[in-house]
Amino acid sequence: MGLLLKIFIPLLGVALAFYFYSAPKNFSEEMLRGKRVIVTGASGGIGEQMAYHLARMEAHLLLTARTEAKLQKVVKRCLELGAASARYVSGSMEDTTFPEVVVKEAENTWGGLDMLILNHIGYTYFNYFDGDVAHIRKLLEINFLSYVAMTVSALPLLKESEGSIIVVSSMAGKTGAPFSAPYSATKFALDGFFSSLRHEFIIDKVNVSITLCILGYIDTENAVRAVSHAIRSTPAPKEECALEIIKSGALRQRELHYPSWVVGSTLLLQAIAPDFLDSLTRSGYKVENIR
Protein backbone atom coordinates (compact mmCIF):
# COMPACT_ATOMS: atom_id res chain seq x y z
CA MET A 1 0.00 0.00 0.00
CA GLY A 2 2.86 2.38 0.85
CA LEU A 3 4.48 1.83 -2.55
CA LEU A 4 1.12 2.30 -4.26
CA LEU A 5 0.59 5.65 -2.56
CA LYS A 6 4.13 6.79 -3.42
CA ILE A 7 3.35 6.14 -7.08
CA PHE A 8 -0.27 7.29 -7.01
CA ILE A 9 0.06 10.66 -5.29
CA PRO A 10 2.60 12.16 -7.74
CA LEU A 11 0.62 10.79 -10.70
CA LEU A 12 -2.56 12.28 -9.27
CA GLY A 13 -0.86 15.63 -8.84
CA VAL A 14 0.36 15.66 -12.43
CA ALA A 15 -3.01 14.57 -13.81
CA LEU A 16 -4.97 17.16 -11.84
CA ALA A 17 -2.50 19.91 -12.69
CA PHE A 18 -2.92 19.07 -16.37
CA TYR A 19 -6.71 19.01 -15.97
CA PHE A 20 -6.94 22.40 -14.25
CA TYR A 21 -4.37 24.26 -16.32
CA SER A 22 -5.38 22.88 -19.71
CA ALA A 23 -9.11 23.43 -19.25
CA PRO A 24 -10.53 26.34 -21.26
CA LYS A 25 -11.04 29.48 -19.18
CA ASN A 26 -12.71 31.79 -21.65
CA PHE A 27 -16.37 31.26 -20.82
CA SER A 28 -18.57 34.31 -21.13
CA GLU A 29 -22.27 34.59 -20.36
CA GLU A 30 -22.62 36.34 -23.71
CA MET A 31 -22.22 32.90 -25.30
CA LEU A 32 -25.76 32.01 -24.15
CA ARG A 33 -27.51 35.29 -24.85
CA GLY A 34 -30.35 34.67 -27.28
CA LYS A 35 -29.54 30.96 -27.60
CA ARG A 36 -32.47 28.56 -27.97
CA VAL A 37 -32.16 25.87 -25.30
CA ILE A 38 -34.17 22.79 -24.33
CA VAL A 39 -33.67 21.60 -20.73
CA THR A 40 -35.24 18.28 -19.70
CA GLY A 41 -35.90 17.36 -16.09
CA ALA A 42 -36.25 21.08 -15.34
CA SER A 43 -38.88 21.09 -12.57
CA GLY A 44 -36.34 20.63 -9.76
CA GLY A 45 -32.77 19.85 -8.79
CA ILE A 46 -29.95 20.51 -11.24
CA GLY A 47 -32.33 21.07 -14.17
CA GLU A 48 -34.18 23.84 -12.34
CA GLN A 49 -30.89 25.53 -11.42
CA MET A 50 -29.67 25.32 -15.03
CA ALA A 51 -32.89 27.01 -16.13
CA TYR A 52 -32.28 29.90 -13.69
CA HIS A 53 -28.66 30.35 -14.79
CA LEU A 54 -29.68 30.34 -18.46
CA ALA A 55 -32.47 32.82 -17.72
CA ARG A 56 -29.95 35.24 -16.17
CA MET A 57 -27.89 34.83 -19.35
CA GLU A 58 -30.95 35.88 -21.41
CA ALA A 59 -31.41 32.60 -23.28
CA HIS A 60 -34.68 31.36 -24.81
CA LEU A 61 -35.87 28.37 -22.77
CA LEU A 62 -38.09 25.37 -23.38
CA LEU A 63 -38.39 23.30 -20.21
CA THR A 64 -39.76 19.79 -19.80
CA ALA A 65 -40.64 17.55 -16.86
CA ARG A 66 -43.56 15.45 -15.65
CA THR A 67 -45.15 17.91 -13.19
CA GLU A 68 -46.89 20.84 -14.85
CA ALA A 69 -47.44 22.85 -11.66
CA LYS A 70 -43.71 22.83 -10.87
CA LEU A 71 -42.80 23.76 -14.43
CA GLN A 72 -45.16 26.72 -14.31
CA LYS A 73 -43.35 28.07 -11.24
CA VAL A 74 -39.92 27.57 -12.81
CA VAL A 75 -40.98 29.30 -16.04
CA LYS A 76 -42.37 32.23 -14.07
CA ARG A 77 -39.12 32.59 -12.15
CA CYS A 78 -37.08 32.35 -15.36
CA LEU A 79 -39.00 35.27 -16.85
CA GLU A 80 -38.42 37.27 -13.68
CA LEU A 81 -34.68 36.56 -13.94
CA GLY A 82 -34.45 37.90 -17.48
CA ALA A 83 -34.95 34.98 -19.87
CA ALA A 84 -35.43 36.11 -23.47
CA SER A 85 -38.43 33.78 -23.43
CA ALA A 86 -39.52 30.79 -21.38
CA ARG A 87 -42.15 28.13 -21.95
CA TYR A 88 -42.72 24.51 -21.00
CA VAL A 89 -44.05 21.19 -22.24
CA SER A 90 -45.10 18.75 -19.52
CA GLY A 91 -45.06 15.01 -20.06
CA SER A 92 -43.32 11.76 -19.30
CA MET A 93 -40.28 10.41 -21.11
CA GLU A 94 -41.89 6.98 -20.74
CA ASP A 95 -44.12 8.11 -23.60
CA THR A 96 -42.06 7.29 -26.70
CA THR A 97 -43.77 10.08 -28.68
CA PHE A 98 -42.91 12.80 -26.16
CA PRO A 99 -39.35 13.62 -27.40
CA GLU A 100 -40.70 14.43 -30.84
CA VAL A 101 -43.42 16.61 -29.30
CA VAL A 102 -40.83 18.61 -27.33
CA VAL A 103 -38.55 19.20 -30.30
CA LYS A 104 -41.48 20.11 -32.54
CA GLU A 105 -42.50 22.74 -30.00
CA ALA A 106 -39.01 24.25 -30.18
CA GLU A 107 -39.06 24.25 -33.98
CA ASN A 108 -42.52 25.81 -34.18
CA THR A 109 -41.68 28.45 -31.57
CA TRP A 110 -38.12 29.41 -32.51
CA GLY A 111 -37.53 27.94 -35.94
CA GLY A 112 -34.43 26.17 -34.65
CA LEU A 113 -32.41 24.99 -31.68
CA ASP A 114 -28.91 25.75 -30.37
CA MET A 115 -28.50 23.59 -27.29
CA LEU A 116 -30.11 20.37 -26.05
CA ILE A 117 -29.56 19.62 -22.35
CA LEU A 118 -30.60 16.07 -21.42
CA ASN A 119 -31.00 15.85 -17.67
CA HIS A 120 -34.13 13.85 -16.75
CA ILE A 121 -34.07 10.57 -14.81
CA GLY A 122 -36.62 7.99 -13.76
CA TYR A 123 -37.29 6.77 -10.24
CA THR A 124 -35.20 3.89 -8.94
CA TYR A 125 -34.22 2.45 -5.58
CA PHE A 126 -30.92 2.63 -3.67
CA ASN A 127 -30.49 -0.90 -2.34
CA TYR A 128 -29.31 -4.40 -3.19
CA PHE A 129 -30.41 -5.46 -6.68
CA ASP A 130 -33.71 -7.31 -6.23
CA GLY A 131 -33.73 -9.19 -9.54
CA ASP A 132 -36.47 -7.03 -11.08
CA VAL A 133 -35.62 -7.05 -14.79
CA ALA A 134 -38.81 -5.15 -15.68
CA HIS A 135 -37.65 -2.23 -13.55
CA ILE A 136 -34.33 -2.06 -15.43
CA ARG A 137 -36.17 -2.20 -18.75
CA LYS A 138 -38.41 0.71 -17.71
CA LEU A 139 -35.47 2.70 -16.37
CA LEU A 140 -33.54 2.20 -19.61
CA GLU A 141 -36.52 3.62 -21.49
CA ILE A 142 -36.43 6.84 -19.44
CA ASN A 143 -32.74 7.27 -18.59
CA PHE A 144 -31.28 6.08 -21.89
CA LEU A 145 -33.62 5.45 -24.82
CA SER A 146 -35.46 8.75 -24.41
CA TYR A 147 -32.06 10.53 -24.51
CA VAL A 148 -31.42 8.81 -27.83
CA ALA A 149 -34.90 9.71 -29.07
CA MET A 150 -34.48 13.37 -28.04
CA THR A 151 -31.15 13.49 -29.85
CA VAL A 152 -32.56 11.92 -33.02
CA SER A 153 -35.47 14.38 -33.08
CA ALA A 154 -33.29 17.42 -32.36
CA LEU A 155 -30.33 16.56 -34.59
CA PRO A 156 -31.56 18.18 -37.83
CA LEU A 157 -32.03 21.49 -35.98
CA LEU A 158 -28.70 21.18 -34.17
CA LYS A 159 -26.85 20.42 -37.41
CA GLU A 160 -28.34 23.56 -38.92
CA SER A 161 -27.23 25.74 -35.99
CA GLU A 162 -23.98 23.82 -35.36
CA GLY A 163 -25.23 23.46 -31.82
CA SER A 164 -24.49 21.40 -28.74
CA ILE A 165 -25.77 18.32 -26.92
CA ILE A 166 -25.16 18.17 -23.17
CA VAL A 167 -25.71 14.79 -21.52
CA VAL A 168 -25.98 14.82 -17.73
CA SER A 169 -24.56 11.55 -16.47
CA SER A 170 -22.88 10.29 -13.31
CA MET A 171 -19.88 8.63 -11.76
CA ALA A 172 -22.19 5.61 -11.70
CA GLY A 173 -21.75 5.51 -15.47
CA LYS A 174 -17.96 5.36 -15.25
CA THR A 175 -17.23 3.16 -12.22
CA GLY A 176 -19.30 0.44 -10.59
CA ALA A 177 -20.67 1.09 -7.11
CA PRO A 178 -22.97 -0.97 -4.89
CA PHE A 179 -26.72 -0.50 -4.41
CA SER A 180 -27.33 1.25 -7.74
CA ALA A 181 -27.18 -1.51 -10.36
CA PRO A 182 -30.25 -0.44 -12.44
CA TYR A 183 -29.28 3.25 -12.37
CA SER A 184 -25.64 2.49 -13.14
CA ALA A 185 -26.60 0.35 -16.14
CA THR A 186 -28.47 3.26 -17.72
CA LYS A 187 -25.60 5.69 -17.16
CA PHE A 188 -23.01 3.33 -18.65
CA ALA A 189 -25.30 3.09 -21.67
CA LEU A 190 -25.25 6.88 -22.07
CA ASP A 191 -21.46 6.94 -22.04
CA GLY A 192 -21.22 4.20 -24.65
CA PHE A 193 -23.80 5.64 -27.01
CA PHE A 194 -22.77 9.29 -26.93
CA SER A 195 -19.03 8.56 -27.00
CA SER A 196 -19.59 6.46 -30.11
CA LEU A 197 -21.83 9.13 -31.65
CA ARG A 198 -19.15 11.76 -31.04
CA HIS A 199 -16.70 9.71 -33.14
CA GLU A 200 -19.25 9.49 -35.96
CA PHE A 201 -19.87 13.23 -35.90
CA ILE A 202 -16.15 13.90 -36.22
CA ILE A 203 -15.71 11.36 -39.03
CA ASP A 204 -18.73 12.76 -40.90
CA LYS A 205 -17.70 16.39 -40.19
CA VAL A 206 -20.92 17.12 -38.29
CA ASN A 207 -20.25 20.25 -36.24
CA VAL A 208 -22.44 19.36 -33.25
CA SER A 209 -20.60 19.03 -29.95
CA ILE A 210 -21.37 16.36 -27.34
CA THR A 211 -20.50 17.08 -23.72
CA LEU A 212 -20.84 14.22 -21.24
CA CYS A 213 -21.21 15.49 -17.67
CA ILE A 214 -19.82 13.07 -15.07
CA LEU A 215 -21.28 14.13 -11.73
CA GLY A 216 -20.56 12.99 -8.22
CA TYR A 217 -22.89 13.31 -5.24
CA ILE A 218 -24.90 16.54 -5.62
CA ASP A 219 -27.20 18.07 -3.00
CA THR A 220 -30.45 17.78 -4.93
CA GLU A 221 -33.51 16.97 -2.84
CA ASN A 222 -34.00 13.60 -4.53
CA ALA A 223 -30.36 12.51 -4.19
CA VAL A 224 -30.06 13.51 -0.55
CA ARG A 225 -33.33 11.80 0.33
CA ALA A 226 -32.27 8.61 -1.48
CA VAL A 227 -28.69 8.14 -0.28
CA SER A 228 -27.75 10.46 2.61
CA HIS A 229 -28.44 7.72 5.17
CA ALA A 230 -25.90 5.42 3.54
CA ILE A 231 -23.12 7.61 2.07
CA ARG A 232 -20.37 9.13 4.20
CA SER A 233 -19.39 11.90 1.78
CA THR A 234 -20.78 15.45 1.65
CA PRO A 235 -22.76 16.46 -1.44
CA ALA A 236 -21.63 19.28 -3.72
CA PRO A 237 -23.91 22.30 -4.36
CA LYS A 238 -26.43 21.93 -7.17
CA GLU A 239 -26.26 25.63 -8.06
CA GLU A 240 -22.54 25.50 -8.85
CA CYS A 241 -22.93 22.13 -10.56
CA ALA A 242 -25.62 23.55 -12.86
CA LEU A 243 -23.41 26.48 -13.83
CA GLU A 244 -20.45 24.22 -14.58
CA ILE A 245 -22.65 22.09 -16.84
CA ILE A 246 -23.71 25.15 -18.83
CA LYS A 247 -20.10 26.38 -19.09
CA SER A 248 -18.85 23.01 -20.32
CA GLY A 249 -21.55 22.86 -22.98
CA ALA A 250 -20.95 26.42 -24.17
CA LEU A 251 -17.21 25.70 -24.42
CA ARG A 252 -17.99 22.46 -26.31
CA GLN A 253 -15.89 20.38 -23.92
CA ARG A 254 -15.73 16.61 -24.33
CA GLU A 255 -16.49 15.91 -20.65
CA LEU A 256 -17.22 17.75 -17.43
CA HIS A 257 -16.04 16.22 -14.15
CA TYR A 258 -17.82 17.70 -11.13
CA PRO A 259 -16.72 17.94 -8.39
CA SER A 260 -13.46 17.93 -10.35
CA TRP A 261 -11.22 16.65 -7.54
CA VAL A 262 -13.53 13.79 -6.59
CA VAL A 263 -14.33 12.64 -10.11
CA GLY A 264 -10.83 13.19 -11.47
CA SER A 265 -9.10 11.25 -8.70
CA THR A 266 -11.67 8.44 -8.92
CA LEU A 267 -11.15 7.98 -12.64
CA LEU A 268 -7.38 8.03 -12.24
CA LEU A 269 -7.58 5.38 -9.53
CA GLN A 270 -9.81 3.29 -11.75
CA ALA A 271 -7.13 3.34 -14.44
CA ILE A 272 -4.12 2.50 -12.23
CA ALA A 273 -5.51 0.70 -9.18
CA PRO A 274 -9.06 -0.62 -9.80
CA ASP A 275 -9.08 -3.08 -6.89
CA PHE A 276 -7.96 -0.38 -4.49
CA LEU A 277 -10.71 1.91 -5.84
CA ASP A 278 -13.31 -0.81 -5.32
CA SER A 279 -12.22 -1.24 -1.70
CA LEU A 280 -12.24 2.52 -1.16
CA THR A 281 -15.69 2.79 -2.71
CA ARG A 282 -17.17 0.10 -0.45
CA SER A 283 -15.69 1.80 2.62
CA GLY A 284 -17.64 4.95 1.79
CA TYR A 285 -21.00 3.29 2.52
CA LYS A 286 -22.80 2.72 5.79
CA VAL A 287 -23.87 -0.75 4.77
CA GLU A 288 -25.70 -1.30 8.04
CA ASN A 289 -28.19 1.41 6.98
CA ILE A 290 -29.08 -0.17 3.65
CA ARG A 291 -31.44 -2.95 4.59
Coordinates of C-alpha atoms in Angstrom, one line a residue:
M1 CA 0.0 0.0 0.0
G2 CA 2.9 2.4 0.9
L3 CA 4.5 1.8 -2.5
L4 CA 1.1 2.3 -4.3
L5 CA 0.6 5.7 -2.6
K6 CA 4.1 6.8 -3.4
I7 CA 3.3 6.1 -7.1
F8 CA -0.3 7.3 -7.0
I9 CA 0.1 10.7 -5.3
P10 CA 2.6 12.2 -7.7
L11 CA 0.6 10.8 -10.7
L12 CA -2.6 12.3 -9.3
G13 CA -0.9 15.6 -8.8
V14 CA 0.4 15.7 -12.4
A15 CA -3.0 14.6 -13.8
L16 CA -5.0 17.2 -11.8
A17 CA -2.5 19.9 -12.7
F18 CA -2.9 19.1 -16.4
Y19 CA -6.7 19.0 -16.0
F20 CA -6.9 22.4 -14.3
Y21 CA -4.4 24.3 -16.3
S22 CA -5.4 22.9 -19.7
A23 CA -9.1 23.4 -19.2
P24 CA -10.5 26.3 -21.3
K25 CA -11.0 29.5 -19.2
N26 CA -12.7 31.8 -21.7
F27 CA -16.4 31.3 -20.8
S28 CA -18.6 34.3 -21.1
E29 CA -22.3 34.6 -20.4
E30 CA -22.6 36.3 -23.7
M31 CA -22.2 32.9 -25.3
L32 CA -25.8 32.0 -24.1
R33 CA -27.5 35.3 -24.8
G34 CA -30.3 34.7 -27.3
K35 CA -29.5 31.0 -27.6
R36 CA -32.5 28.6 -28.0
V37 CA -32.2 25.9 -25.3
I38 CA -34.2 22.8 -24.3
V39 CA -33.7 21.6 -20.7
T40 CA -35.2 18.3 -19.7
G41 CA -35.9 17.4 -16.1
A42 CA -36.3 21.1 -15.3
S43 CA -38.9 21.1 -12.6
G44 CA -36.3 20.6 -9.8
G45 CA -32.8 19.9 -8.8
I46 CA -29.9 20.5 -11.2
G47 CA -32.3 21.1 -14.2
E48 CA -34.2 23.8 -12.3
Q49 CA -30.9 25.5 -11.4
M50 CA -29.7 25.3 -15.0
A51 CA -32.9 27.0 -16.1
Y52 CA -32.3 29.9 -13.7
H53 CA -28.7 30.4 -14.8
L54 CA -29.7 30.3 -18.5
A55 CA -32.5 32.8 -17.7
R56 CA -30.0 35.2 -16.2
M57 CA -27.9 34.8 -19.3
E58 CA -30.9 35.9 -21.4
A59 CA -31.4 32.6 -23.3
H60 CA -34.7 31.4 -24.8
L61 CA -35.9 28.4 -22.8
L62 CA -38.1 25.4 -23.4
L63 CA -38.4 23.3 -20.2
T64 CA -39.8 19.8 -19.8
A65 CA -40.6 17.6 -16.9
R66 CA -43.6 15.4 -15.6
T67 CA -45.1 17.9 -13.2
E68 CA -46.9 20.8 -14.9
A69 CA -47.4 22.8 -11.7
K70 CA -43.7 22.8 -10.9
L71 CA -42.8 23.8 -14.4
Q72 CA -45.2 26.7 -14.3
K73 CA -43.3 28.1 -11.2
V74 CA -39.9 27.6 -12.8
V75 CA -41.0 29.3 -16.0
K76 CA -42.4 32.2 -14.1
R77 CA -39.1 32.6 -12.1
C78 CA -37.1 32.4 -15.4
L79 CA -39.0 35.3 -16.9
E80 CA -38.4 37.3 -13.7
L81 CA -34.7 36.6 -13.9
G82 CA -34.5 37.9 -17.5
A83 CA -35.0 35.0 -19.9
A84 CA -35.4 36.1 -23.5
S85 CA -38.4 33.8 -23.4
A86 CA -39.5 30.8 -21.4
R87 CA -42.2 28.1 -21.9
Y88 CA -42.7 24.5 -21.0
V89 CA -44.0 21.2 -22.2
S90 CA -45.1 18.8 -19.5
G91 CA -45.1 15.0 -20.1
S92 CA -43.3 11.8 -19.3
M93 CA -40.3 10.4 -21.1
E94 CA -41.9 7.0 -20.7
D95 CA -44.1 8.1 -23.6
T96 CA -42.1 7.3 -26.7
T97 CA -43.8 10.1 -28.7
F98 CA -42.9 12.8 -26.2
P99 CA -39.3 13.6 -27.4
E100 CA -40.7 14.4 -30.8
V101 CA -43.4 16.6 -29.3
V102 CA -40.8 18.6 -27.3
V103 CA -38.5 19.2 -30.3
K104 CA -41.5 20.1 -32.5
E105 CA -42.5 22.7 -30.0
A106 CA -39.0 24.2 -30.2
E107 CA -39.1 24.2 -34.0
N108 CA -42.5 25.8 -34.2
T109 CA -41.7 28.5 -31.6
W110 CA -38.1 29.4 -32.5
G111 CA -37.5 27.9 -35.9
G112 CA -34.4 26.2 -34.7
L113 CA -32.4 25.0 -31.7
D114 CA -28.9 25.8 -30.4
M115 CA -28.5 23.6 -27.3
L116 CA -30.1 20.4 -26.1
I117 CA -29.6 19.6 -22.4
L118 CA -30.6 16.1 -21.4
N119 CA -31.0 15.9 -17.7
H120 CA -34.1 13.8 -16.7
I121 CA -34.1 10.6 -14.8
G122 CA -36.6 8.0 -13.8
Y123 CA -37.3 6.8 -10.2
T124 CA -35.2 3.9 -8.9
Y125 CA -34.2 2.4 -5.6
F126 CA -30.9 2.6 -3.7
N127 CA -30.5 -0.9 -2.3
Y128 CA -29.3 -4.4 -3.2
F129 CA -30.4 -5.5 -6.7
D130 CA -33.7 -7.3 -6.2
G131 CA -33.7 -9.2 -9.5
D132 CA -36.5 -7.0 -11.1
V133 CA -35.6 -7.0 -14.8
A134 CA -38.8 -5.2 -15.7
H135 CA -37.6 -2.2 -13.6
I136 CA -34.3 -2.1 -15.4
R137 CA -36.2 -2.2 -18.8
K138 CA -38.4 0.7 -17.7
L139 CA -35.5 2.7 -16.4
L140 CA -33.5 2.2 -19.6
E141 CA -36.5 3.6 -21.5
I142 CA -36.4 6.8 -19.4
N143 CA -32.7 7.3 -18.6
F144 CA -31.3 6.1 -21.9
L145 CA -33.6 5.4 -24.8
S146 CA -35.5 8.7 -24.4
Y147 CA -32.1 10.5 -24.5
V148 CA -31.4 8.8 -27.8
A149 CA -34.9 9.7 -29.1
M150 CA -34.5 13.4 -28.0
T151 CA -31.1 13.5 -29.8
V152 CA -32.6 11.9 -33.0
S153 CA -35.5 14.4 -33.1
A154 CA -33.3 17.4 -32.4
L155 CA -30.3 16.6 -34.6
P156 CA -31.6 18.2 -37.8
L157 CA -32.0 21.5 -36.0
L158 CA -28.7 21.2 -34.2
K159 CA -26.9 20.4 -37.4
E160 CA -28.3 23.6 -38.9
S161 CA -27.2 25.7 -36.0
E162 CA -24.0 23.8 -35.4
G163 CA -25.2 23.5 -31.8
S164 CA -24.5 21.4 -28.7
I165 CA -25.8 18.3 -26.9
I166 CA -25.2 18.2 -23.2
V167 CA -25.7 14.8 -21.5
V168 CA -26.0 14.8 -17.7
S169 CA -24.6 11.6 -16.5
S170 CA -22.9 10.3 -13.3
M171 CA -19.9 8.6 -11.8
A172 CA -22.2 5.6 -11.7
G173 CA -21.7 5.5 -15.5
K174 CA -18.0 5.4 -15.3
T175 CA -17.2 3.2 -12.2
G176 CA -19.3 0.4 -10.6
A177 CA -20.7 1.1 -7.1
P178 CA -23.0 -1.0 -4.9
F179 CA -26.7 -0.5 -4.4
S180 CA -27.3 1.2 -7.7
A181 CA -27.2 -1.5 -10.4
P182 CA -30.2 -0.4 -12.4
Y183 CA -29.3 3.3 -12.4
S184 CA -25.6 2.5 -13.1
A185 CA -26.6 0.4 -16.1
T186 CA -28.5 3.3 -17.7
K187 CA -25.6 5.7 -17.2
F188 CA -23.0 3.3 -18.6
A189 CA -25.3 3.1 -21.7
L190 CA -25.3 6.9 -22.1
D191 CA -21.5 6.9 -22.0
G192 CA -21.2 4.2 -24.6
F193 CA -23.8 5.6 -27.0
F194 CA -22.8 9.3 -26.9
S195 CA -19.0 8.6 -27.0
S196 CA -19.6 6.5 -30.1
L197 CA -21.8 9.1 -31.7
R198 CA -19.1 11.8 -31.0
H199 CA -16.7 9.7 -33.1
E200 CA -19.2 9.5 -36.0
F201 CA -19.9 13.2 -35.9
I202 CA -16.1 13.9 -36.2
I203 CA -15.7 11.4 -39.0
D204 CA -18.7 12.8 -40.9
K205 CA -17.7 16.4 -40.2
V206 CA -20.9 17.1 -38.3
N207 CA -20.3 20.3 -36.2
V208 CA -22.4 19.4 -33.3
S209 CA -20.6 19.0 -29.9
I210 CA -21.4 16.4 -27.3
T211 CA -20.5 17.1 -23.7
L212 CA -20.8 14.2 -21.2
C213 CA -21.2 15.5 -17.7
I214 CA -19.8 13.1 -15.1
L215 CA -21.3 14.1 -11.7
G216 CA -20.6 13.0 -8.2
Y217 CA -22.9 13.3 -5.2
I218 CA -24.9 16.5 -5.6
D219 CA -27.2 18.1 -3.0
T220 CA -30.5 17.8 -4.9
E221 CA -33.5 17.0 -2.8
N222 CA -34.0 13.6 -4.5
A223 CA -30.4 12.5 -4.2
V224 CA -30.1 13.5 -0.6
R225 CA -33.3 11.8 0.3
A226 CA -32.3 8.6 -1.5
V227 CA -28.7 8.1 -0.3
S228 CA -27.8 10.5 2.6
H229 CA -28.4 7.7 5.2
A230 CA -25.9 5.4 3.5
I231 CA -23.1 7.6 2.1
R232 CA -20.4 9.1 4.2
S233 CA -19.4 11.9 1.8
T234 CA -20.8 15.5 1.7
P235 CA -22.8 16.5 -1.4
A236 CA -21.6 19.3 -3.7
P237 CA -23.9 22.3 -4.4
K238 CA -26.4 21.9 -7.2
E239 CA -26.3 25.6 -8.1
E240 CA -22.5 25.5 -8.8
C241 CA -22.9 22.1 -10.6
A242 CA -25.6 23.6 -12.9
L243 CA -23.4 26.5 -13.8
E244 CA -20.5 24.2 -14.6
I245 CA -22.6 22.1 -16.8
I246 CA -23.7 25.2 -18.8
K247 CA -20.1 26.4 -19.1
S248 CA -18.9 23.0 -20.3
G249 CA -21.6 22.9 -23.0
A250 CA -21.0 26.4 -24.2
L251 CA -17.2 25.7 -24.4
R252 CA -18.0 22.5 -26.3
Q253 CA -15.9 20.4 -23.9
R254 CA -15.7 16.6 -24.3
E255 CA -16.5 15.9 -20.6
L256 CA -17.2 17.8 -17.4
H257 CA -16.0 16.2 -14.2
Y258 CA -17.8 17.7 -11.1
P259 CA -16.7 17.9 -8.4
S260 CA -13.5 17.9 -10.4
W261 CA -11.2 16.7 -7.5
V262 CA -13.5 13.8 -6.6
V263 CA -14.3 12.6 -10.1
G264 CA -10.8 13.2 -11.5
S265 CA -9.1 11.3 -8.7
T266 CA -11.7 8.4 -8.9
L267 CA -11.2 8.0 -12.6
L268 CA -7.4 8.0 -12.2
L269 CA -7.6 5.4 -9.5
Q270 CA -9.8 3.3 -11.8
A271 CA -7.1 3.3 -14.4
I272 CA -4.1 2.5 -12.2
A273 CA -5.5 0.7 -9.2
P274 CA -9.1 -0.6 -9.8
D275 CA -9.1 -3.1 -6.9
F276 CA -8.0 -0.4 -4.5
L277 CA -10.7 1.9 -5.8
D278 CA -13.3 -0.8 -5.3
S279 CA -12.2 -1.2 -1.7
L280 CA -12.2 2.5 -1.2
T281 CA -15.7 2.8 -2.7
R282 CA -17.2 0.1 -0.4
S283 CA -15.7 1.8 2.6
G284 CA -17.6 4.9 1.8
Y285 CA -21.0 3.3 2.5
K286 CA -22.8 2.7 5.8
V287 CA -23.9 -0.8 4.8
E288 CA -25.7 -1.3 8.0
N289 CA -28.2 1.4 7.0
I290 CA -29.1 -0.2 3.7
R291 CA -31.4 -3.0 4.6

